[in-house]
Backbone as CSV, one residue per row, in Angstrom:
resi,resn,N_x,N_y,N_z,CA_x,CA_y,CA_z,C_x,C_y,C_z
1,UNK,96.179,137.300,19.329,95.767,136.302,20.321,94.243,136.331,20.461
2,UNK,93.561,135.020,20.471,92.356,135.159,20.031,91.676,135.445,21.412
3,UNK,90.575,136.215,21.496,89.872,136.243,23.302,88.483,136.209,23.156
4,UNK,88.325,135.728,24.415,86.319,134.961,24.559,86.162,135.793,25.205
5,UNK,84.772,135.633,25.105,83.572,136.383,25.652,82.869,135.477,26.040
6,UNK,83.031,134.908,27.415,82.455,134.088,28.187,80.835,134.551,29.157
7,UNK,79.495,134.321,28.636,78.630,134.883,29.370,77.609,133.913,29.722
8,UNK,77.276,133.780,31.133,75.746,133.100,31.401,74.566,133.926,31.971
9,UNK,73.343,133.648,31.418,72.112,134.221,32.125,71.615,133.728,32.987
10,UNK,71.753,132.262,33.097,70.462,131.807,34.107,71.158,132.118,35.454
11,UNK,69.795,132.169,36.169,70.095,133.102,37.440,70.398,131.763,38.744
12,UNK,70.711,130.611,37.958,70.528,129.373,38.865,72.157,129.410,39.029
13,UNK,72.811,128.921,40.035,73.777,128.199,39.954,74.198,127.088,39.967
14,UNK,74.501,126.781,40.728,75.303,124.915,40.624,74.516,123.765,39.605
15,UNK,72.996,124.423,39.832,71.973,123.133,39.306,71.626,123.436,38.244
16,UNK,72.779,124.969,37.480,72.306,125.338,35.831,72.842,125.112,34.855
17,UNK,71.890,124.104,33.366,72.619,122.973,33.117,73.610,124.214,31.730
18,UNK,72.907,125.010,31.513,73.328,125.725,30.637,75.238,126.305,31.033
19,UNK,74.739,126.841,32.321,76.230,126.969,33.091,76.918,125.866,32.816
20,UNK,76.555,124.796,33.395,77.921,123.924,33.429,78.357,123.587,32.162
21,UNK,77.543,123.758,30.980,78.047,123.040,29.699,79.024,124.535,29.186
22,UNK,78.665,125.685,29.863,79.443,126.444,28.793,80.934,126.690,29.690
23,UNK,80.530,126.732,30.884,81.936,126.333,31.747,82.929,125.159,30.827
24,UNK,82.303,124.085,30.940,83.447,122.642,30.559,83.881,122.887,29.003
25,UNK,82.915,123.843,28.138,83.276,124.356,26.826,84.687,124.967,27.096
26,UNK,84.542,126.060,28.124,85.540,127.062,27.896,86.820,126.700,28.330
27,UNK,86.668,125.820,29.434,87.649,125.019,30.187,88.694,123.953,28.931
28,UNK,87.645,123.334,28.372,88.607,122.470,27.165,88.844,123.186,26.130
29,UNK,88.188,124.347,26.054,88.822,125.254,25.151,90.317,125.782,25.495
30,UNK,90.845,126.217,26.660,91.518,126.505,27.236,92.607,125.731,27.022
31,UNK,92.388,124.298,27.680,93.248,123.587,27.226,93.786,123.030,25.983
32,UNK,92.914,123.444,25.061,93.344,122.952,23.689,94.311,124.252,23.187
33,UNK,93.572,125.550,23.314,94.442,126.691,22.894,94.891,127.347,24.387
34,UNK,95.820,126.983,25.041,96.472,127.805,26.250,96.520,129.823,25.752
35,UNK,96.853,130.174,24.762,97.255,131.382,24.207,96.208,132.516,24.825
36,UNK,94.833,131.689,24.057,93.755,132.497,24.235,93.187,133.156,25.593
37,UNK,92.380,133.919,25.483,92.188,135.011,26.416,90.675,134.762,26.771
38,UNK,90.021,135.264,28.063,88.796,135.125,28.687,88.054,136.273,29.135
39,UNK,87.338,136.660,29.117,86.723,137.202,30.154,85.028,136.635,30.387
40,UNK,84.620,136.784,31.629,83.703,136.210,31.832,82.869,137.184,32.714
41,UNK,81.833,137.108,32.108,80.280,137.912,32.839,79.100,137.158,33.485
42,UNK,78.496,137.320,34.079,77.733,136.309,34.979,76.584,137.741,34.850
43,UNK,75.989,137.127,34.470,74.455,138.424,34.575,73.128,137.651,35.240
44,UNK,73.264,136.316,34.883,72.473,135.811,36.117,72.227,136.364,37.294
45,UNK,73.707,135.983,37.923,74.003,136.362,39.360,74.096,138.205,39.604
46,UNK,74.531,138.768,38.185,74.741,140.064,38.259,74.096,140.665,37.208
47,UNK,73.130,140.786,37.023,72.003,141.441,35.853,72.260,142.648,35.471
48,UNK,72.228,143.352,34.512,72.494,144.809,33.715,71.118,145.169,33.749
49,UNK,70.779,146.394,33.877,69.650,147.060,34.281,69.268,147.449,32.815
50,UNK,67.776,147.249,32.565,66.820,147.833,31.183,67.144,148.960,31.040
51,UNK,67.185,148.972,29.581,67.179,150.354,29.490,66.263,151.468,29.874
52,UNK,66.593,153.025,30.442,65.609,153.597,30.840,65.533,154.975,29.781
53,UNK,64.528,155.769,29.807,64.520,157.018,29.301,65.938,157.721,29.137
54,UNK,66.625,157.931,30.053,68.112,158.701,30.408,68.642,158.015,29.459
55,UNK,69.157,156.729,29.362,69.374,155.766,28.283,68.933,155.880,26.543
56,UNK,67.630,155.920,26.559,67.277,156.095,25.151,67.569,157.585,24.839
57,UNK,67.728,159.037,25.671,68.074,160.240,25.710,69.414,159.933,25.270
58,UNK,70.069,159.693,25.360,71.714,159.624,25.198,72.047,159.046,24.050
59,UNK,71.702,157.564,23.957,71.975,157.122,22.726,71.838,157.599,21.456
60,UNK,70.636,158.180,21.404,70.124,158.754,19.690,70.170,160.462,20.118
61,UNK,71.356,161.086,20.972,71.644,162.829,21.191,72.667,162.851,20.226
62,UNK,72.891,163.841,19.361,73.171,163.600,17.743,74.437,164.937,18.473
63,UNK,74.036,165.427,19.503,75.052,166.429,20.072,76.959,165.984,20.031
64,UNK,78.059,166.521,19.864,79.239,165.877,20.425,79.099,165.651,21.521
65,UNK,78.846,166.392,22.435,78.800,166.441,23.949,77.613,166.073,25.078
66,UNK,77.211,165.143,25.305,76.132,164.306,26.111,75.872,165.752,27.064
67,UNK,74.687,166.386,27.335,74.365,167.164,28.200,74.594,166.867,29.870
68,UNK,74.708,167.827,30.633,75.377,166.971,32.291,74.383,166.289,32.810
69,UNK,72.831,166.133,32.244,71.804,165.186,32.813,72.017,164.242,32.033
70,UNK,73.110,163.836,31.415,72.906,162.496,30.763,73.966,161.943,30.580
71,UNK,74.995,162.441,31.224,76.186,161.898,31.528,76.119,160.268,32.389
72,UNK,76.756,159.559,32.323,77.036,158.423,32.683,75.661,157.863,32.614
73,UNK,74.730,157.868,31.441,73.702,157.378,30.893,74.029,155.871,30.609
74,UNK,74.974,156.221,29.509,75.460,154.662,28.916,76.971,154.462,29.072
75,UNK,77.143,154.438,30.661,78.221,153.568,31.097,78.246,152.161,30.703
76,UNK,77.210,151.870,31.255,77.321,150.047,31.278,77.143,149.878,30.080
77,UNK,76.176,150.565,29.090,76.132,150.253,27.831,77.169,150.254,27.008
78,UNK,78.767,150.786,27.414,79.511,151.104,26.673,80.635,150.126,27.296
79,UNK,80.528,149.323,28.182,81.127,148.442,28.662,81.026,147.348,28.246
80,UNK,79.391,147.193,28.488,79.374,145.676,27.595,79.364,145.676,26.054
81,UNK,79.440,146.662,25.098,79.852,147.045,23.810,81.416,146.611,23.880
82,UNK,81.872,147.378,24.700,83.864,147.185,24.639,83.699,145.449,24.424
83,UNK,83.067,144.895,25.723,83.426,143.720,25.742,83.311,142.694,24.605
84,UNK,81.731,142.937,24.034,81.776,142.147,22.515,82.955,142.524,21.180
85,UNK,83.274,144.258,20.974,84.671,144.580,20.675,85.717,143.894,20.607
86,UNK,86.235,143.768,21.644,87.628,143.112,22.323,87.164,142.046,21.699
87,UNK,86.198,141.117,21.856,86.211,139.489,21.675,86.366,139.188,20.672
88,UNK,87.138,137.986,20.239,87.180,137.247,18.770,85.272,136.213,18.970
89,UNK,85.549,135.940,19.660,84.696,134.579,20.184,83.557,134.759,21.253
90,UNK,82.516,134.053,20.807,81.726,134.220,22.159,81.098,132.950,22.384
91,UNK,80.931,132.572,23.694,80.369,131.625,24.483,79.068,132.082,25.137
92,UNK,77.699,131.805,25.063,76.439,132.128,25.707,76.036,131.381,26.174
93,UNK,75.687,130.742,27.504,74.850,130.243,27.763,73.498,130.729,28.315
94,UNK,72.368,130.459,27.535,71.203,131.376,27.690,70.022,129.919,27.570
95,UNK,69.035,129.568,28.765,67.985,128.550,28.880,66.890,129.566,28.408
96,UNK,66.306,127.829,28.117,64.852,128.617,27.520,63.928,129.616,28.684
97,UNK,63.096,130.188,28.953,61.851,130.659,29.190,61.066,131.259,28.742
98,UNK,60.071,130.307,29.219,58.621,130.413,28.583,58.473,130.756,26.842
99,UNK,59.230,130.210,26.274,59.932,129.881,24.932,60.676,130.862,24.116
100,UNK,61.262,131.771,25.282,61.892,132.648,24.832,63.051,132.428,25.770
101,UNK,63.801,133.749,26.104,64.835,134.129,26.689,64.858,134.901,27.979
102,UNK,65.610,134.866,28.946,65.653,135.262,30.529,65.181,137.050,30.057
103,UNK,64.774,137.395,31.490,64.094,138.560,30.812,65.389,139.567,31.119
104,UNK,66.865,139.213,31.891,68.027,139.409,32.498,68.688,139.521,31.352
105,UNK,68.355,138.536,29.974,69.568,138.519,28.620,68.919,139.263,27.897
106,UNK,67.695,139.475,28.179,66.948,140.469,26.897,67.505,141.775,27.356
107,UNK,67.650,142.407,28.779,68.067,143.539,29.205,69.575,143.805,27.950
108,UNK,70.339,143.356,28.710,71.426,142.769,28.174,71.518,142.796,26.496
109,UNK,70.659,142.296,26.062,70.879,142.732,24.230,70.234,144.129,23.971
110,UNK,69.263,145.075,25.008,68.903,146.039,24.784,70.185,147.223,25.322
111,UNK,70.832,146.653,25.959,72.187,147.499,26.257,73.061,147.318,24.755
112,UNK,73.108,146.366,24.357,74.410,146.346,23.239,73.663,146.477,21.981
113,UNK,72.549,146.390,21.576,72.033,147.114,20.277,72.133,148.407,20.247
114,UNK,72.992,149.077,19.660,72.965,150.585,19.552,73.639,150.958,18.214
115,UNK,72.941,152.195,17.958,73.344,152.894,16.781,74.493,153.374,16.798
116,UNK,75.193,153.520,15.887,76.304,154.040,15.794,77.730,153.177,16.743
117,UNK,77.240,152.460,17.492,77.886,151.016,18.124,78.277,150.014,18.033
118,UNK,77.197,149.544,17.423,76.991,147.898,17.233,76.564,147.780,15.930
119,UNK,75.685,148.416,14.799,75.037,148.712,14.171,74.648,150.348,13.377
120,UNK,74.879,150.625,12.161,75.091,152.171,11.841,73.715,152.722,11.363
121,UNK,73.513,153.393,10.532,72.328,154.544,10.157,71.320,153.326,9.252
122,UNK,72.575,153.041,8.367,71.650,151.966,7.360,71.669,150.581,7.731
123,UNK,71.419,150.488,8.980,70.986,149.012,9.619,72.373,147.606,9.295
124,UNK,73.162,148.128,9.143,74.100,147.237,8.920,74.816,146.948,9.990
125,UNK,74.982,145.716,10.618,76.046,145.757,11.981,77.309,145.714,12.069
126,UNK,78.000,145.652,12.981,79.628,146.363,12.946,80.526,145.422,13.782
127,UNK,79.833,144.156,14.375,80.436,143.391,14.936,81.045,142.342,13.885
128,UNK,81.618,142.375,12.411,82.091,141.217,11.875,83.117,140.455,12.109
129,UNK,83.129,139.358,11.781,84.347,138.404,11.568,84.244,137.860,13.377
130,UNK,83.506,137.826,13.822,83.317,136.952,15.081,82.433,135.555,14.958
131,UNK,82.791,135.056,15.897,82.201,133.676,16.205,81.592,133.665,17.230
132,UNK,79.955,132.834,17.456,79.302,132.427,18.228,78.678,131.278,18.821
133,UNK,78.973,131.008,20.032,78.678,129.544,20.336,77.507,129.855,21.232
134,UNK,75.695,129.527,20.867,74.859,129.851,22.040,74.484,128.079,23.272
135,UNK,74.272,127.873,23.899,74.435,127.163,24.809,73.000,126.824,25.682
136,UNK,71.945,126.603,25.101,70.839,126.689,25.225,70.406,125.314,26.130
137,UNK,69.672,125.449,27.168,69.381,124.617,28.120,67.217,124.448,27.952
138,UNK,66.748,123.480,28.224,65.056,123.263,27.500,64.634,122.232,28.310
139,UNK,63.520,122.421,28.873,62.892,121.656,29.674,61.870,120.413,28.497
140,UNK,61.780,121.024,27.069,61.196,120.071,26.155,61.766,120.031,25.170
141,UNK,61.410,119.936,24.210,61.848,119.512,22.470,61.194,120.478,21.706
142,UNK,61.996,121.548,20.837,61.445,122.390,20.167,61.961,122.154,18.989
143,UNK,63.006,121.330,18.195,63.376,121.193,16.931,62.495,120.848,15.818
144,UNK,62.892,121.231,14.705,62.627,121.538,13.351,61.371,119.991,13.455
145,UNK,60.285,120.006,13.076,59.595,118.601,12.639,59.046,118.170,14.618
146,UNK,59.197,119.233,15.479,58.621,118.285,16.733,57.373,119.229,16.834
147,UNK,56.767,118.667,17.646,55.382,119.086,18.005,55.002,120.834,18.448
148,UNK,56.414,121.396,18.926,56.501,122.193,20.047,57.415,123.122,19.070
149,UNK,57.480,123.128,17.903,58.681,124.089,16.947,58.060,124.954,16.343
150,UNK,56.750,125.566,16.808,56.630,126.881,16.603,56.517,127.371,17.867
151,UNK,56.988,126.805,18.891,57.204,127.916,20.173,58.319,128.194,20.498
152,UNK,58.984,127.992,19.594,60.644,128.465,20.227,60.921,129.716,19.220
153,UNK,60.806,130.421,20.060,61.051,132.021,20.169,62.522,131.908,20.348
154,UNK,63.077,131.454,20.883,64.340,131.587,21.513,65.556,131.595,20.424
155,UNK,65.634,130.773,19.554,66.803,130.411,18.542,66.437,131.093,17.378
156,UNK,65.147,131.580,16.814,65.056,132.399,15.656,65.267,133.684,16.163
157,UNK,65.540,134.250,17.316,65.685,135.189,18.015,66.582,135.899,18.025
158,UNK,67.592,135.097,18.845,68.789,135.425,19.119,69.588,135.321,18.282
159,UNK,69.314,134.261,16.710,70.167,134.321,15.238,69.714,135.434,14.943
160,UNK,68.369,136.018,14.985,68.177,137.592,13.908,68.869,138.624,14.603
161,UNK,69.016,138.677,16.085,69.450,140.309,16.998,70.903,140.013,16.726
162,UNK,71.329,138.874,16.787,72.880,139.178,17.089,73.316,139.574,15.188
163,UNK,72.699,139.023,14.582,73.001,138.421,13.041,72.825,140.208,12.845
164,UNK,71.572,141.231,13.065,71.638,142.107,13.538,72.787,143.195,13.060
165,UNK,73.458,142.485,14.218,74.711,143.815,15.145,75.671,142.788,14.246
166,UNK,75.633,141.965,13.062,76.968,141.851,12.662,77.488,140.026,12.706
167,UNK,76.904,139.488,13.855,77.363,138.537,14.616,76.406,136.856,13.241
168,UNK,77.179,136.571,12.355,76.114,135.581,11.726,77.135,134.272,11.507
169,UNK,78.000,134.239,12.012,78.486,133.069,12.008,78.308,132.585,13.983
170,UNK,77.214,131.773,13.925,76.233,131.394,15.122,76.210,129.510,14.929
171,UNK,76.680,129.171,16.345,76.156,128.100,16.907,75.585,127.988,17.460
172,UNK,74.377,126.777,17.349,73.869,127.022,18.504,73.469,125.512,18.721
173,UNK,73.816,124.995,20.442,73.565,123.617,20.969,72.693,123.693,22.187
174,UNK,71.661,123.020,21.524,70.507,122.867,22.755,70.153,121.563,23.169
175,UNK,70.296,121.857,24.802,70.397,120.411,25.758,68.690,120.786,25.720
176,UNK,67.960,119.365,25.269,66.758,119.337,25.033,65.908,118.328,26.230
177,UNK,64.501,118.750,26.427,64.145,117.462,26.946,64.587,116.814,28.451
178,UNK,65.296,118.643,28.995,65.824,118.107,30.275,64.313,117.771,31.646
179,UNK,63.308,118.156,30.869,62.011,117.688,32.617,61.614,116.628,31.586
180,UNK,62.340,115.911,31.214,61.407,114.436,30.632,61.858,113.418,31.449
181,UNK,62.438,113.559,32.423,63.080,112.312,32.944,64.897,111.926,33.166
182,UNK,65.256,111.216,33.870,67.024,111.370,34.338,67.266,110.468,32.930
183,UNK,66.740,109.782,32.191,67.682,109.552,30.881,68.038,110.350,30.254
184,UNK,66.480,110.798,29.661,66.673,111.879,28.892,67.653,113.190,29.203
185,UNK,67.492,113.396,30.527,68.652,114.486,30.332,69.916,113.932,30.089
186,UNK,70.196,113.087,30.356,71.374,112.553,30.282,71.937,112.176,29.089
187,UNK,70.891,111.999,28.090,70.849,111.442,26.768,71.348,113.195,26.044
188,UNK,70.631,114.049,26.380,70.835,115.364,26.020,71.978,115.935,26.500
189,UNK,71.968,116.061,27.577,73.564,116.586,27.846,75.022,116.166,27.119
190,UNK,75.191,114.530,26.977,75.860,113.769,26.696,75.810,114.716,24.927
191,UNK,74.952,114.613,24.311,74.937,115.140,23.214,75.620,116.225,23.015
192,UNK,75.137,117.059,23.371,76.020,118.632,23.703,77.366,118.341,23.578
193,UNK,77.643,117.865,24.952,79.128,117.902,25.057,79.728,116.872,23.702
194,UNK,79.245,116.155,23.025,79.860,115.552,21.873,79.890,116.621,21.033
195,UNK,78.879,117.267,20.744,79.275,117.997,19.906,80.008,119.191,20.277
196,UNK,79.810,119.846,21.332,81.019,121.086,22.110,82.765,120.077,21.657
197,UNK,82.597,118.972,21.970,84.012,118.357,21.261,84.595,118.451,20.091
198,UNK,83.512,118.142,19.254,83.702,118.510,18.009,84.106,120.005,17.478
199,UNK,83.169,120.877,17.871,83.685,122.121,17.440,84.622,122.998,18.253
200,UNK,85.258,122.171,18.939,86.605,122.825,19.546,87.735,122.209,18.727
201,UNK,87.544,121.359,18.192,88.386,121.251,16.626,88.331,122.083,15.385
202,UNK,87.134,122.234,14.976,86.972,122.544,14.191,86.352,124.316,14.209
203,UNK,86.193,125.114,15.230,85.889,126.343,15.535,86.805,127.233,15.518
């Protein structure tokens, strides 16, 4: 039975466009395959803490046994690992900033990059045979041939870290052009969700 990995960063609610598109994704996903399975993380609203020293101590301790100052080091780190695990599928919704990524999702990929985890000695990652849908929300136009496409940090980014840990079969749909005006977003959103239609057929 196939199961998602439902996650948003932006720390906005009701008025976040990234949220609502990956919500109505998962929702008609749902209804197309009833079988499938969910879980859902909100790090916006509930952020995973950077990694700290205690953290980088633990991860690369080559010991069997984590010393008692470093016990429950990488709890959360080993939680949100389970969770990409468990998943066949993942759903992200992650908006631009400042032409990168929330500084809440970067935490968040510094929890689940780990050796021997996600990724082994000889740099190879361990997450295969999954699927990724990223869900990207943009106050301008950063595509291939526009004015503004060497500032997007954001999508060559998040294809190399996840691609990384394993993860290279990657979508990614970006609502573009949303502070240009109420067409334009509208023109953009509308897009998205045509294509979120499409690849709930074909995903």
């Amino acid at each position: 039975m196939p199961h998602i990995l439902h996650l948003d960063s932006s720390p906005r609610g009701s008025r976040s466009t990234s949220r609502a598109l990956t919500k109505e994704f998962v929702s008609d996903w749902i209804q197309v395959h009833p079988q499938d399975t969910v879980t859902y993380r909100d790090i916006g609203k509930y952020p995973v803490p950077p990694v700290d020293e205690s953290w980088i101590a633990a991860a690369f301790n080559k010991a069997n046994t984590l010393p008692t100052e470093l016990t429950g080091a990488l709890t959360i780190s080993d939680e949100l690992i389970a969770e990409l695990l468990q998943a066949d599928r993942y759903v992200f919704g992650v908006p631009m900033y400042n032409f990168s990524i929330p500084a809440n999702f970067k935490a968040y990929i510094d929890q689940v990059v780990r050796i021997h985890r996600t990724f082994n000695a000889a740099w190879e990652g361990l997450l295969t045979n999954k699927k990724m849908l990223i869900v990207t929300s943009r106050g301008d136009s950063y595509g291939e041939g526009s004015a503004l496409a060497s500032y997007d940090f954001q999508e060559p980014y998040l294809r190399t870290v996840f691609g990384f840990i394993g993860i290279t079969d990657i979508t990614v749909f970006h609502a573009e052009n949303l502070n240009e005006g109420k067409d334009s977003r509208q023109q953009a959103i509308a897009q998205v969700r045509h294509a979120m239609q499409q690849l709930i057929v074909s995903w």
